[in-house]
Amino acid sequence: MIRIAVVQFTPALGDKPWNLQALRRIIERSEADLIVLPELCTTGYFFTSKHELAPLAEVPDGEASRMFGALATSKRSIIVAGIAERSGASYFNSVFVFRPGEPEPLVYRKSHLFYKESMVFEPGDTGFPVFRDERLDVTVGVMLCYDWRFPEAARCLALEGADVIVCPSNLVTDAWRKVMPARAIENKLFVAVANRAGTEDRDGEVLEFKGHSALYDPWGEALLQAGPSGDDVLVAEIDPSRSRDKRFNDRNDIFLDRRPELYARLLRM
Ligand code: ACM
């Protein structure tokens, strides 16, 4: 069994010191093996120029990484955080995964950019990472927010052996609440969605973030569910091995029943 914490957190746009302090307090109070934070949790979301993002973006051994890395080691927790990443002159909407005792985070760069993100970020080039933690006997796959609209993302992670998909998010529509459980069912695994709440207003354009952070089990049932607004830390114990048997009756196995030879040509289009 592992304890997983899904954190709903509303960052202050552009105020990294405030966000880091608030996130530190949340993590210090959380007792969990795996802590999932929202997308762009150290900076806020709605950036419309690289110029304004530049002083806030992180390299993998930067200020935020040092804080999260030290917390991961002292708490013996895996910490998954959505972070604006700088790499040379490029910026990526990334997830950094901090593991106890690991000097550098594992980095996932968002594959599918949403709305005005392409004004600031480059499309990700990492593919969909999966990592194994032997101590906890869990395999974790990483995707990010709008990746939910592409079933290929969750499928890649499932085929790579993920027991749990972590999905830091800043979701502004409601459709995902119907679809994220489907990602859990069709891959028979756990899905942890750490969303944010609140609003951000840029020159009169208001984005409303929808909250409802959740943890779905391999049958698509919500084990945890936050409200539409406000911050929250939701904690549940799960047995990751319950995702490994892909049968749902004594004749059907969702992996063995696949027909990749029929999908291959279309998937390359
Ligand atoms: C999103 O990808 N932030 C909707």
mmCIF file of C-alpha atoms and ligand atoms in Angstrom:
data_model
loop_
_atom_site.group_PDB
_atom_site.id
_atom_site.type_symbol
_atom_site.label_atom_id
_atom_site.label_comp_id
_atom_site.label_asym_id
_atom_site.label_seq_id
_atom_site.Cartn_x
_atom_site.Cartn_y
_atom_site.Cartn_z
ATOM 1 C CA MET A 1 0.000 0.000 0.000
ATOM 2 C CA ILE A 2 1.137 3.559 -0.641
ATOM 3 C CA ARG A 3 -0.216 6.862 0.610
ATOM 4 C CA ILE A 4 -0.887 9.378 -2.113
ATOM 5 C CA ALA A 5 -1.654 13.063 -1.554
ATOM 6 C CA VAL A 6 -3.431 15.058 -4.252
ATOM 7 C CA VAL A 7 -2.947 18.757 -3.598
ATOM 8 C CA GLN A 8 -5.356 21.419 -4.833
ATOM 9 C CA PHE A 9 -3.430 24.669 -4.616
ATOM 10 C CA THR A 10 -4.050 28.194 -5.920
ATOM 11 C CA PRO A 11 -0.771 29.958 -6.672
ATOM 12 C CA ALA A 12 -0.331 33.720 -6.847
ATOM 13 C CA LEU A 13 0.478 34.689 -10.447
ATOM 14 C CA GLY A 14 4.099 35.762 -10.707
ATOM 15 C CA ASP A 15 4.824 35.581 -6.956
ATOM 16 C CA LYS A 16 7.280 32.694 -6.753
ATOM 17 C CA PRO A 17 8.528 33.383 -3.188
ATOM 18 C CA TRP A 18 4.942 33.324 -1.855
ATOM 19 C CA ASN A 19 4.094 30.174 -3.798
ATOM 20 C CA LEU A 20 7.238 28.343 -2.682
ATOM 21 C CA GLN A 21 6.616 29.212 0.939
ATOM 22 C CA ALA A 22 2.976 28.058 0.736
ATOM 23 C CA LEU A 23 3.976 24.832 -1.035
ATOM 24 C CA ARG A 24 6.685 24.153 1.541
ATOM 25 C CA ARG A 25 4.125 24.453 4.343
ATOM 26 C CA ILE A 26 1.705 22.107 2.545
ATOM 27 C CA ILE A 27 4.391 19.488 1.935
ATOM 28 C CA GLU A 28 5.756 19.718 5.483
ATOM 29 C CA ARG A 29 2.262 18.963 6.813
ATOM 30 C CA SER A 30 1.543 16.119 4.357
ATOM 31 C CA GLU A 31 2.239 12.520 5.319
ATOM 32 C CA ALA A 32 2.334 10.686 2.003
ATOM 33 C CA ASP A 33 4.661 8.569 -0.142
ATOM 34 C CA LEU A 34 3.639 10.382 -3.321
ATOM 35 C CA ILE A 35 2.604 14.060 -3.309
ATOM 36 C CA VAL A 36 1.085 15.462 -6.501
ATOM 37 C CA LEU A 37 0.966 19.249 -6.988
ATOM 38 C CA PRO A 38 -0.743 21.184 -9.809
ATOM 39 C CA GLU A 39 0.654 22.448 -13.120
ATOM 40 C CA LEU A 40 2.820 25.614 -12.952
ATOM 41 C CA CYS A 41 2.369 25.638 -9.183
ATOM 42 C CA THR A 42 5.377 27.856 -8.434
ATOM 43 C CA THR A 43 4.467 30.658 -10.854
ATOM 44 C CA GLY A 44 0.779 30.637 -11.754
ATOM 45 C CA TYR A 45 -0.469 29.939 -15.253
ATOM 46 C CA PHE A 46 -1.516 32.750 -17.570
ATOM 47 C CA PHE A 47 1.716 34.113 -19.053
ATOM 48 C CA THR A 48 1.536 35.798 -22.427
ATOM 49 C CA SER A 49 5.209 36.669 -22.997
ATOM 50 C CA LYS A 50 8.530 34.949 -22.494
ATOM 51 C CA HIS A 51 9.802 38.215 -21.066
ATOM 52 C CA GLU A 52 7.516 38.001 -17.998
ATOM 53 C CA LEU A 53 8.147 34.288 -17.514
ATOM 54 C CA ALA A 54 11.948 34.524 -17.812
ATOM 55 C CA PRO A 55 12.785 35.544 -14.217
ATOM 56 C CA LEU A 56 10.454 32.875 -12.794
ATOM 57 C CA ALA A 57 11.365 29.848 -14.909
ATOM 58 C CA GLU A 58 13.526 27.125 -13.359
ATOM 59 C CA VAL A 59 16.427 24.982 -14.413
ATOM 60 C CA PRO A 60 16.374 21.454 -12.941
ATOM 61 C CA ASP A 61 18.956 22.405 -10.295
ATOM 62 C CA GLY A 62 17.430 25.833 -9.502
ATOM 63 C CA GLU A 63 15.869 27.342 -6.388
ATOM 64 C CA ALA A 64 12.552 25.464 -6.491
ATOM 65 C CA SER A 65 14.320 22.191 -7.223
ATOM 66 C CA ARG A 66 16.593 22.626 -4.237
ATOM 67 C CA MET A 67 13.581 23.179 -1.995
ATOM 68 C CA PHE A 68 11.481 20.320 -3.369
ATOM 69 C CA GLY A 69 14.494 17.997 -3.564
ATOM 70 C CA ALA A 70 15.382 18.613 0.098
ATOM 71 C CA LEU A 71 11.747 18.068 1.132
ATOM 72 C CA ALA A 72 11.541 14.836 -0.901
ATOM 73 C CA THR A 73 14.616 13.524 0.898
ATOM 74 C CA SER A 74 13.658 14.658 4.407
ATOM 75 C CA LYS A 75 10.029 13.442 4.087
ATOM 76 C CA ARG A 76 10.975 10.319 2.103
ATOM 77 C CA SER A 77 8.232 11.316 -0.332
ATOM 78 C CA ILE A 78 8.118 11.490 -4.111
ATOM 79 C CA ILE A 79 7.056 15.038 -5.008
ATOM 80 C CA VAL A 80 5.511 15.733 -8.422
ATOM 81 C CA ALA A 81 5.303 19.441 -9.283
ATOM 82 C CA GLY A 82 4.295 21.355 -12.400
ATOM 83 C CA ILE A 83 7.069 23.903 -13.021
ATOM 84 C CA ALA A 84 7.937 26.424 -15.752
ATOM 85 C CA GLU A 85 11.304 25.216 -17.038
ATOM 86 C CA ARG A 86 14.021 27.216 -18.763
ATOM 87 C CA SER A 87 16.460 25.428 -21.043
ATOM 88 C CA GLY A 88 18.805 27.846 -22.811
ATOM 89 C CA ALA A 89 16.552 30.349 -24.577
ATOM 90 C CA SER A 90 13.557 27.974 -24.550
ATOM 91 C CA TYR A 91 10.794 27.481 -22.012
ATOM 92 C CA PHE A 92 8.822 24.323 -21.352
ATOM 93 C CA ASN A 93 5.674 23.709 -19.336
ATOM 94 C CA SER A 94 7.187 20.840 -17.358
ATOM 95 C CA VAL A 95 6.663 18.422 -14.520
ATOM 96 C CA PHE A 96 9.623 17.872 -12.206
ATOM 97 C CA VAL A 97 9.596 14.661 -10.167
ATOM 98 C CA PHE A 98 11.711 14.751 -7.006
ATOM 99 C CA ARG A 99 12.652 11.435 -5.457
ATOM 100 C CA PRO A 100 14.274 10.920 -2.029
ATOM 101 C CA GLY A 101 18.048 10.959 -2.338
ATOM 102 C CA GLU A 102 18.068 11.770 -6.089
ATOM 103 C CA PRO A 103 20.147 14.888 -6.804
ATOM 104 C CA GLU A 104 18.208 15.942 -9.950
ATOM 105 C CA PRO A 105 14.506 15.720 -10.770
ATOM 106 C CA LEU A 106 13.119 13.632 -13.572
ATOM 107 C CA VAL A 107 11.651 16.074 -16.117
ATOM 108 C CA TYR A 108 8.578 15.714 -18.329
ATOM 109 C CA ARG A 109 7.939 18.507 -20.843
ATOM 110 C CA LYS A 110 4.259 18.965 -21.779
ATOM 111 C CA SER A 111 3.571 17.375 -25.136
ATOM 112 C CA HIS A 112 0.285 19.060 -26.032
ATOM 113 C CA LEU A 113 0.201 22.809 -25.440
ATOM 114 C CA PHE A 114 -3.160 24.372 -24.496
ATOM 115 C CA TYR A 115 -4.555 27.699 -25.700
ATOM 116 C CA LYS A 116 -2.041 30.569 -25.302
ATOM 117 C CA GLU A 117 0.707 28.376 -23.809
ATOM 118 C CA SER A 118 2.326 28.304 -27.259
ATOM 119 C CA MET A 119 3.022 32.072 -26.911
ATOM 120 C CA VAL A 120 5.498 31.171 -24.174
ATOM 121 C CA PHE A 121 6.381 27.473 -24.222
ATOM 122 C CA GLU A 122 7.891 25.077 -26.761
ATOM 123 C CA PRO A 123 6.144 21.733 -27.324
ATOM 124 C CA GLY A 124 7.708 19.065 -25.135
ATOM 125 C CA ASP A 125 10.352 16.718 -26.467
ATOM 126 C CA THR A 126 10.702 14.172 -23.657
ATOM 127 C CA GLY A 127 7.954 11.684 -24.513
ATOM 128 C CA PHE A 128 5.943 10.302 -21.611
ATOM 129 C CA PRO A 129 8.147 9.183 -18.707
ATOM 130 C CA VAL A 130 7.511 6.257 -16.407
ATOM 131 C CA PHE A 131 9.595 5.622 -13.309
ATOM 132 C CA ARG A 132 9.755 2.775 -10.848
ATOM 133 C CA ASP A 133 10.177 3.041 -7.077
ATOM 134 C CA GLU A 134 11.296 -0.343 -5.713
ATOM 135 C CA ARG A 135 10.944 0.717 -2.075
ATOM 136 C CA LEU A 136 7.246 1.496 -2.581
ATOM 137 C CA ASP A 137 6.723 -1.174 -5.260
ATOM 138 C CA VAL A 138 5.035 1.316 -7.569
ATOM 139 C CA THR A 139 5.478 2.394 -11.182
ATOM 140 C CA VAL A 140 4.372 5.953 -11.906
ATOM 141 C CA GLY A 141 3.654 7.593 -15.272
ATOM 142 C CA VAL A 142 3.595 11.349 -15.836
ATOM 143 C CA MET A 143 1.357 13.472 -18.032
ATOM 144 C CA LEU A 144 0.212 17.080 -17.758
ATOM 145 C CA CYS A 145 -3.261 18.620 -17.892
ATOM 146 C CA TYR A 146 -4.377 18.993 -21.573
ATOM 147 C CA ASP A 147 -2.614 15.677 -22.344
ATOM 148 C CA TRP A 148 -5.886 14.147 -21.051
ATOM 149 C CA ARG A 149 -7.589 14.922 -24.376
ATOM 150 C CA PHE A 150 -5.135 12.591 -26.138
ATOM 151 C CA PRO A 151 -5.832 8.991 -25.099
ATOM 152 C CA GLU A 152 -2.462 8.069 -26.589
ATOM 153 C CA ALA A 153 -0.700 9.814 -23.685
ATOM 154 C CA ALA A 154 -2.278 7.684 -20.959
ATOM 155 C CA ARG A 155 -2.031 4.578 -23.174
ATOM 156 C CA CYS A 156 1.723 5.074 -23.688
ATOM 157 C CA LEU A 157 2.173 5.344 -19.919
ATOM 158 C CA ALA A 158 0.011 2.273 -19.301
ATOM 159 C CA LEU A 159 1.885 0.197 -21.888
ATOM 160 C CA GLU A 160 5.153 1.227 -20.217
ATOM 161 C CA GLY A 161 3.823 -0.333 -17.006
ATOM 162 C CA ALA A 162 2.418 2.599 -15.017
ATOM 163 C CA ASP A 163 0.287 1.618 -12.020
ATOM 164 C CA VAL A 164 -0.549 5.250 -11.314
ATOM 165 C CA ILE A 165 -0.713 8.198 -13.713
ATOM 166 C CA VAL A 166 -0.008 11.545 -12.069
ATOM 167 C CA CYS A 167 -1.494 14.521 -13.885
ATOM 168 C CA PRO A 168 -0.660 17.968 -12.493
ATOM 169 C CA SER A 169 -3.296 20.266 -13.971
ATOM 170 C CA ASN A 170 -4.686 23.772 -14.416
ATOM 171 C CA LEU A 171 -8.001 22.711 -15.944
ATOM 172 C CA VAL A 172 -10.387 25.393 -17.183
ATOM 173 C CA THR A 173 -13.138 23.242 -18.724
ATOM 174 C CA ASP A 174 -15.397 20.592 -17.178
ATOM 175 C CA ALA A 175 -15.161 17.868 -19.847
ATOM 176 C CA TRP A 176 -12.138 16.262 -18.196
ATOM 177 C CA ARG A 177 -14.285 15.126 -15.266
ATOM 178 C CA LYS A 178 -16.043 12.716 -17.637
ATOM 179 C CA VAL A 179 -12.903 11.644 -19.450
ATOM 180 C CA MET A 180 -10.242 11.260 -16.762
ATOM 181 C CA PRO A 181 -12.162 8.308 -15.199
ATOM 182 C CA ALA A 182 -12.274 6.780 -18.688
ATOM 183 C CA ARG A 183 -8.470 7.038 -18.903
ATOM 184 C CA ALA A 184 -8.418 5.051 -15.636
ATOM 185 C CA ILE A 185 -10.915 2.421 -16.873
ATOM 186 C CA GLU A 186 -9.499 1.924 -20.376
ATOM 187 C CA ASN A 187 -5.989 1.410 -18.957
ATOM 188 C CA LYS A 188 -7.076 -0.160 -15.667
ATOM 189 C CA LEU A 189 -4.856 1.989 -13.493
ATOM 190 C CA PHE A 190 -5.024 4.792 -10.922
ATOM 191 C CA VAL A 191 -5.159 8.421 -12.135
ATOM 192 C CA ALA A 192 -4.299 11.305 -9.784
ATOM 193 C CA VAL A 193 -5.375 14.753 -11.009
ATOM 194 C CA ALA A 194 -4.030 17.658 -8.930
ATOM 195 C CA ASN A 195 -5.871 20.693 -10.241
ATOM 196 C CA ARG A 196 -5.868 24.274 -9.082
ATOM 197 C CA ALA A 197 -8.713 26.618 -8.241
ATOM 198 C CA GLY A 198 -9.138 30.380 -8.488
ATOM 199 C CA THR A 199 -8.984 32.780 -11.410
ATOM 200 C CA GLU A 200 -6.326 34.679 -13.332
ATOM 201 C CA ASP A 201 -7.125 37.902 -15.188
ATOM 202 C CA ARG A 202 -4.868 39.137 -17.983
ATOM 203 C CA ASP A 203 -5.975 42.383 -19.620
ATOM 204 C CA GLY A 204 -9.619 41.571 -18.961
ATOM 205 C CA GLU A 205 -9.450 37.929 -20.112
ATOM 206 C CA VAL A 206 -10.318 35.793 -17.099
ATOM 207 C CA LEU A 207 -9.410 32.122 -16.808
ATOM 208 C CA GLU A 208 -11.344 30.202 -14.170
ATOM 209 C CA PHE A 209 -9.666 27.064 -12.872
ATOM 210 C CA LYS A 210 -12.121 24.347 -12.007
ATOM 211 C CA GLY A 211 -10.763 22.562 -8.924
ATOM 212 C CA HIS A 212 -12.331 19.128 -8.338
ATOM 213 C CA SER A 213 -8.906 17.492 -7.968
ATOM 214 C CA ALA A 214 -9.403 13.749 -7.774
ATOM 215 C CA LEU A 215 -7.927 10.293 -7.475
ATOM 216 C CA TYR A 216 -9.588 7.628 -9.654
ATOM 217 C CA ASP A 217 -9.186 3.905 -9.126
ATOM 218 C CA PRO A 218 -8.714 1.379 -11.996
ATOM 219 C CA TRP A 219 -12.517 1.086 -12.286
ATOM 220 C CA GLY A 220 -12.928 4.852 -12.713
ATOM 221 C CA GLU A 221 -14.379 5.452 -9.252
ATOM 222 C CA ALA A 222 -13.314 8.654 -7.484
ATOM 223 C CA LEU A 223 -11.522 7.642 -4.281
ATOM 224 C CA LEU A 224 -10.908 11.309 -3.532
ATOM 225 C CA GLN A 225 -12.612 14.424 -4.820
ATOM 226 C CA ALA A 226 -12.035 18.074 -3.902
ATOM 227 C CA GLY A 227 -14.571 20.841 -4.262
ATOM 228 C CA PRO A 228 -14.708 23.355 -7.148
ATOM 229 C CA SER A 229 -12.906 26.105 -5.228
ATOM 230 C CA GLY A 230 -10.431 26.535 -2.420
ATOM 231 C CA ASP A 231 -7.287 24.630 -1.594
ATOM 232 C CA ASP A 232 -7.217 21.116 -0.211
ATOM 233 C CA VAL A 233 -4.916 18.184 0.460
ATOM 234 C CA LEU A 234 -6.630 14.856 -0.227
ATOM 235 C CA VAL A 235 -4.953 11.681 0.992
ATOM 236 C CA ALA A 236 -5.756 8.024 0.274
ATOM 237 C CA GLU A 237 -4.015 4.673 0.595
ATOM 238 C CA ILE A 238 -3.912 2.632 -2.576
ATOM 239 C CA ASP A 239 -2.543 -0.761 -3.533
ATOM 240 C CA PRO A 240 -0.735 -0.101 -6.840
ATOM 241 C CA SER A 241 -0.638 -3.827 -7.650
ATOM 242 C CA ARG A 242 -4.426 -3.694 -8.221
ATOM 243 C CA SER A 243 -3.683 -2.049 -11.567
ATOM 244 C CA ARG A 244 -1.528 -4.897 -12.842
ATOM 245 C CA ASP A 245 -4.127 -7.517 -13.712
ATOM 246 C CA LYS A 246 -5.655 -6.130 -16.914
ATOM 247 C CA ARG A 247 -8.508 -8.676 -16.981
ATOM 248 C CA PHE A 248 -12.016 -7.447 -16.213
ATOM 249 C CA ASN A 249 -13.699 -10.844 -16.536
ATOM 250 C CA ASP A 250 -12.366 -14.372 -17.038
ATOM 251 C CA ARG A 251 -12.223 -13.953 -20.853
ATOM 252 C CA ASN A 252 -11.162 -10.337 -21.454
ATOM 253 C CA ASP A 253 -7.857 -8.637 -20.789
ATOM 254 C CA ILE A 254 -7.699 -5.044 -22.043
ATOM 255 C CA PHE A 255 -4.051 -5.344 -23.029
ATOM 256 C CA LEU A 256 -4.170 -8.821 -24.570
ATOM 257 C CA ASP A 257 -7.360 -7.937 -26.472
ATOM 258 C CA ARG A 258 -5.717 -4.979 -28.220
ATOM 259 C CA ARG A 259 -5.239 -5.178 -32.028
ATOM 260 C CA PRO A 260 -2.224 -2.915 -32.621
ATOM 261 C CA GLU A 261 -1.828 -4.175 -36.196
ATOM 262 C CA LEU A 262 -5.191 -2.513 -36.979
ATOM 263 C CA TYR A 263 -4.248 0.768 -35.314
ATOM 264 C CA ALA A 264 -0.656 1.179 -36.463
ATOM 265 C CA ARG A 265 -1.149 3.019 -39.770
ATOM 266 C CA LEU A 266 -3.679 5.504 -38.335
ATOM 267 C CA LEU A 267 -1.636 6.203 -35.245
ATOM 268 C CA ARG A 268 1.206 7.448 -37.449
ATOM 269 C CA MET A 269 -1.069 9.914 -39.278
HETATM 270 C C1 ACM B 1 -4.303 23.044 -19.557
HETATM 271 O O1 ACM B 1 -3.613 22.278 -20.214
HETATM 272 N N1 ACM B 1 -3.773 23.842 -18.655
HETATM 273 C C2 ACM B 1 -5.763 23.085 -19.745
#
